Amino acid sequence: MIDLLVVALAFGAIFVVELPDKTFIATLVMSTKMRPLFVWIGVGLAFLVQTGVAVGVGKAASFLPEQLIHAVAALMFVIGAIILFREARSADEEESEQEEEYAAKADATAHGLKVVVTSFLEIGRAHV
């Protein structure tokens, strides 16, 4: 059975970390300018591709020695922490610039497939 306290704590921790994420800001801004359903579809497809790539790389990594995987994972976490600390200093300044950039790319007259493709590409770009 699922422990609801563990689920709530995990959700809370992830929510706080992901709230100021570029993908959140991009999705929020695009949803205010374009049809939210099509933005949601584009964002969902982008995350589907991202998850598929992660699963594929994870499966390929399972063929490597376990100690190598642990060392590379530890190194990636250390590098990620350093990058997060460095970027945190300028995050507030860049946030308004990002919002303006996403708002400029959000075409209020766009419909259907164009909104889906724009959302897909912007989420992919936000992850780079």
PDB file of C-alpha atoms in Angstrom:
ATOM      1  CA  MET A   1       0.000   0.000   0.000  1.00  0.00           C
ATOM      2  CA  ILE A   2       1.161   3.530  -0.753  1.00  0.00           C
ATOM      3  CA  ASP A   3       2.166   5.645   2.239  1.00  0.00           C
ATOM      4  CA  LEU A   4       0.452   8.990   1.677  1.00  0.00           C
ATOM      5  CA  LEU A   5       2.916  10.819   3.933  1.00  0.00           C
ATOM      6  CA  VAL A   6       5.833   9.682   1.747  1.00  0.00           C
ATOM      7  CA  VAL A   7       3.952  10.724  -1.392  1.00  0.00           C
ATOM      8  CA  ALA A   8       3.131  14.136   0.114  1.00  0.00           C
ATOM      9  CA  LEU A   9       6.722  14.730   1.238  1.00  0.00           C
ATOM     10  CA  ALA A  10       8.135  13.704  -2.141  1.00  0.00           C
ATOM     11  CA  PHE A  11       5.603  15.884  -3.973  1.00  0.00           C
ATOM     12  CA  GLY A  12       6.345  18.836  -1.694  1.00  0.00           C
ATOM     13  CA  ALA A  13      10.100  18.543  -2.167  1.00  0.00           C
ATOM     14  CA  ILE A  14       9.821  18.262  -5.932  1.00  0.00           C
ATOM     15  CA  PHE A  15       7.229  21.042  -6.162  1.00  0.00           C
ATOM     16  CA  VAL A  16       9.427  23.546  -4.303  1.00  0.00           C
ATOM     17  CA  VAL A  17      12.460  22.744  -6.472  1.00  0.00           C
ATOM     18  CA  GLU A  18      10.595  22.734  -9.790  1.00  0.00           C
ATOM     19  CA  LEU A  19       8.407  25.792  -9.184  1.00  0.00           C
ATOM     20  CA  PRO A  20      10.921  28.353 -10.503  1.00  0.00           C
ATOM     21  CA  ASP A  21      12.011  26.013 -13.324  1.00  0.00           C
ATOM     22  CA  LYS A  22      12.186  27.390 -16.869  1.00  0.00           C
ATOM     23  CA  THR A  23       9.667  24.813 -18.090  1.00  0.00           C
ATOM     24  CA  PHE A  24       7.154  25.986 -15.499  1.00  0.00           C
ATOM     25  CA  ILE A  25       7.579  29.614 -16.508  1.00  0.00           C
ATOM     26  CA  ALA A  26       7.424  28.780 -20.224  1.00  0.00           C
ATOM     27  CA  THR A  27       4.268  26.691 -19.801  1.00  0.00           C
ATOM     28  CA  LEU A  28       2.609  29.320 -17.630  1.00  0.00           C
ATOM     29  CA  VAL A  29       3.336  32.178 -20.019  1.00  0.00           C
ATOM     30  CA  MET A  30       2.372  30.229 -23.152  1.00  0.00           C
ATOM     31  CA  SER A  31      -0.883  29.091 -21.496  1.00  0.00           C
ATOM     32  CA  THR A  32      -1.877  32.689 -20.886  1.00  0.00           C
ATOM     33  CA  LYS A  33      -1.266  33.654 -24.526  1.00  0.00           C
ATOM     34  CA  MET A  34      -2.377  30.548 -26.436  1.00  0.00           C
ATOM     35  CA  ARG A  35      -4.999  27.816 -26.025  1.00  0.00           C
ATOM     36  CA  PRO A  36      -4.077  25.969 -22.813  1.00  0.00           C
ATOM     37  CA  LEU A  37      -5.171  22.543 -24.091  1.00  0.00           C
ATOM     38  CA  PHE A  38      -2.804  22.707 -27.064  1.00  0.00           C
ATOM     39  CA  VAL A  39       0.006  24.018 -24.845  1.00  0.00           C
ATOM     40  CA  TRP A  40      -0.623  21.091 -22.489  1.00  0.00           C
ATOM     41  CA  ILE A  41      -0.445  18.619 -25.394  1.00  0.00           C
ATOM     42  CA  GLY A  42       2.832  20.106 -26.669  1.00  0.00           C
ATOM     43  CA  VAL A  43       4.380  20.155 -23.201  1.00  0.00           C
ATOM     44  CA  GLY A  44       3.196  16.599 -22.542  1.00  0.00           C
ATOM     45  CA  LEU A  45       4.751  15.374 -25.783  1.00  0.00           C
ATOM     46  CA  ALA A  46       8.034  17.114 -24.929  1.00  0.00           C
ATOM     47  CA  PHE A  47       8.146  15.381 -21.555  1.00  0.00           C
ATOM     48  CA  LEU A  48       7.242  12.065 -23.195  1.00  0.00           C
ATOM     49  CA  VAL A  49      10.245  12.376 -25.513  1.00  0.00           C
ATOM     50  CA  GLN A  50      12.491  13.434 -22.611  1.00  0.00           C
ATOM     51  CA  THR A  51      11.357  10.454 -20.529  1.00  0.00           C
ATOM     52  CA  GLY A  52      11.846   8.072 -23.463  1.00  0.00           C
ATOM     53  CA  VAL A  53      15.407   9.294 -23.960  1.00  0.00           C
ATOM     54  CA  ALA A  54      16.111   8.957 -20.227  1.00  0.00           C
ATOM     55  CA  VAL A  55      14.782   5.389 -20.175  1.00  0.00           C
ATOM     56  CA  GLY A  56      16.829   4.486 -23.261  1.00  0.00           C
ATOM     57  CA  VAL A  57      20.021   5.937 -21.812  1.00  0.00           C
ATOM     58  CA  GLY A  58      19.289   4.251 -18.486  1.00  0.00           C
ATOM     59  CA  LYS A  59      18.868   0.891 -20.185  1.00  0.00           C
ATOM     60  CA  ALA A  60      22.103   1.368 -22.145  1.00  0.00           C
ATOM     61  CA  ALA A  61      23.904   2.372 -18.929  1.00  0.00           C
ATOM     62  CA  SER A  62      22.799  -0.884 -17.281  1.00  0.00           C
ATOM     63  CA  PHE A  63      25.357  -2.686 -19.441  1.00  0.00           C
ATOM     64  CA  LEU A  64      28.235  -0.673 -17.921  1.00  0.00           C
ATOM     65  CA  PRO A  65      30.045  -1.602 -14.689  1.00  0.00           C
ATOM     66  CA  GLU A  66      28.078  -0.622 -11.579  1.00  0.00           C
ATOM     67  CA  GLN A  67      30.952   1.284  -9.944  1.00  0.00           C
ATOM     68  CA  LEU A  68      31.382   3.406 -13.064  1.00  0.00           C
ATOM     69  CA  ILE A  69      27.673   4.275 -13.049  1.00  0.00           C
ATOM     70  CA  HIS A  70      27.833   5.245  -9.365  1.00  0.00           C
ATOM     71  CA  ALA A  71      30.907   7.425  -9.919  1.00  0.00           C
ATOM     72  CA  VAL A  72      29.389   9.171 -12.950  1.00  0.00           C
ATOM     73  CA  ALA A  73      26.078   9.711 -11.104  1.00  0.00           C
ATOM     74  CA  ALA A  74      27.885  11.207  -8.099  1.00  0.00           C
ATOM     75  CA  LEU A  75      29.902  13.477 -10.380  1.00  0.00           C
ATOM     76  CA  MET A  76      26.743  14.595 -12.181  1.00  0.00           C
ATOM     77  CA  PHE A  77      25.066  15.481  -8.866  1.00  0.00           C
ATOM     78  CA  VAL A  78      28.092  17.491  -7.715  1.00  0.00           C
ATOM     79  CA  ILE A  79      28.273  19.368 -11.029  1.00  0.00           C
ATOM     80  CA  GLY A  80      24.499  19.942 -10.938  1.00  0.00           C
ATOM     81  CA  ALA A  81      24.700  21.353  -7.414  1.00  0.00           C
ATOM     82  CA  ILE A  82      27.499  23.719  -8.395  1.00  0.00           C
ATOM     83  CA  ILE A  83      25.524  24.923 -11.420  1.00  0.00           C
ATOM     84  CA  LEU A  84      22.371  25.443  -9.324  1.00  0.00           C
ATOM     85  CA  PHE A  85      24.246  27.490  -6.711  1.00  0.00           C
ATOM     86  CA  ARG A  86      25.852  29.655  -9.396  1.00  0.00           C
ATOM     87  CA  GLU A  87      22.606  30.232 -11.277  1.00  0.00           C
ATOM     88  CA  ALA A  88      20.626  30.960  -8.106  1.00  0.00           C
ATOM     89  CA  ARG A  89      22.416  34.295  -7.721  1.00  0.00           C
ATOM     90  CA  SER A  90      21.127  35.649 -11.024  1.00  0.00           C
ATOM     91  CA  ALA A  91      17.810  33.780 -11.179  1.00  0.00           C
ATOM     92  CA  ASP A  92      15.614  36.708 -10.138  1.00  0.00           C
ATOM     93  CA  GLU A  93      17.146  39.013 -12.728  1.00  0.00           C
ATOM     94  CA  GLU A  94      16.762  36.492 -15.525  1.00  0.00           C
ATOM     95  CA  GLU A  95      13.182  35.506 -14.653  1.00  0.00           C
ATOM     96  CA  SER A  96      11.550  38.632 -16.062  1.00  0.00           C
ATOM     97  CA  GLU A  97      13.697  38.387 -19.205  1.00  0.00           C
ATOM     98  CA  GLN A  98      12.594  34.772 -19.679  1.00  0.00           C
ATOM     99  CA  GLU A  99       8.939  35.674 -19.221  1.00  0.00           C
ATOM    100  CA  GLU A 100       9.216  38.394 -21.867  1.00  0.00           C
ATOM    101  CA  GLU A 101      11.020  36.003 -24.227  1.00  0.00           C
ATOM    102  CA  TYR A 102       8.358  33.305 -23.864  1.00  0.00           C
ATOM    103  CA  ALA A 103       5.568  35.871 -24.210  1.00  0.00           C
ATOM    104  CA  ALA A 104       7.122  37.117 -27.450  1.00  0.00           C
ATOM    105  CA  LYS A 105       7.175  33.592 -28.880  1.00  0.00           C
ATOM    106  CA  ALA A 106       3.617  32.857 -27.783  1.00  0.00           C
ATOM    107  CA  ASP A 107       1.479  33.806 -30.771  1.00  0.00           C
ATOM    108  CA  ALA A 108      -2.032  34.566 -29.516  1.00  0.00           C
ATOM    109  CA  THR A 109      -3.435  34.009 -33.015  1.00  0.00           C
ATOM    110  CA  ALA A 110      -1.877  30.537 -33.350  1.00  0.00           C
ATOM    111  CA  HIS A 111      -4.193  27.557 -33.311  1.00  0.00           C
ATOM    112  CA  GLY A 112      -3.991  23.798 -33.190  1.00  0.00           C
ATOM    113  CA  LEU A 113      -0.812  22.157 -34.402  1.00  0.00           C
ATOM    114  CA  LYS A 114       1.186  25.407 -34.397  1.00  0.00           C
ATOM    115  CA  VAL A 115       0.536  25.840 -30.649  1.00  0.00           C
ATOM    116  CA  VAL A 116       1.456  22.202 -29.979  1.00  0.00           C
ATOM    117  CA  VAL A 117       4.711  22.473 -31.957  1.00  0.00           C
ATOM    118  CA  THR A 118       5.635  25.826 -30.383  1.00  0.00           C
ATOM    119  CA  SER A 119       5.033  24.452 -26.875  1.00  0.00           C
ATOM    120  CA  PHE A 120       6.978  21.263 -27.657  1.00  0.00           C
ATOM    121  CA  LEU A 121       9.976  23.185 -28.997  1.00  0.00           C
ATOM    122  CA  GLU A 122      10.029  25.772 -26.225  1.00  0.00           C
ATOM    123  CA  ILE A 123       9.957  23.122 -23.491  1.00  0.00           C
ATOM    124  CA  GLY A 124      12.751  21.271 -25.274  1.00  0.00           C
ATOM    125  CA  ARG A 125      14.748  24.490 -25.497  1.00  0.00           C
ATOM    126  CA  ALA A 126      14.087  25.332 -21.834  1.00  0.00           C
ATOM    127  CA  HIS A 127      15.722  22.043 -20.840  1.00  0.00           C
ATOM    128  CA  VAL A 128      18.942  22.773 -22.660  1.00  0.00           C
TER     129      VAL A 128
END
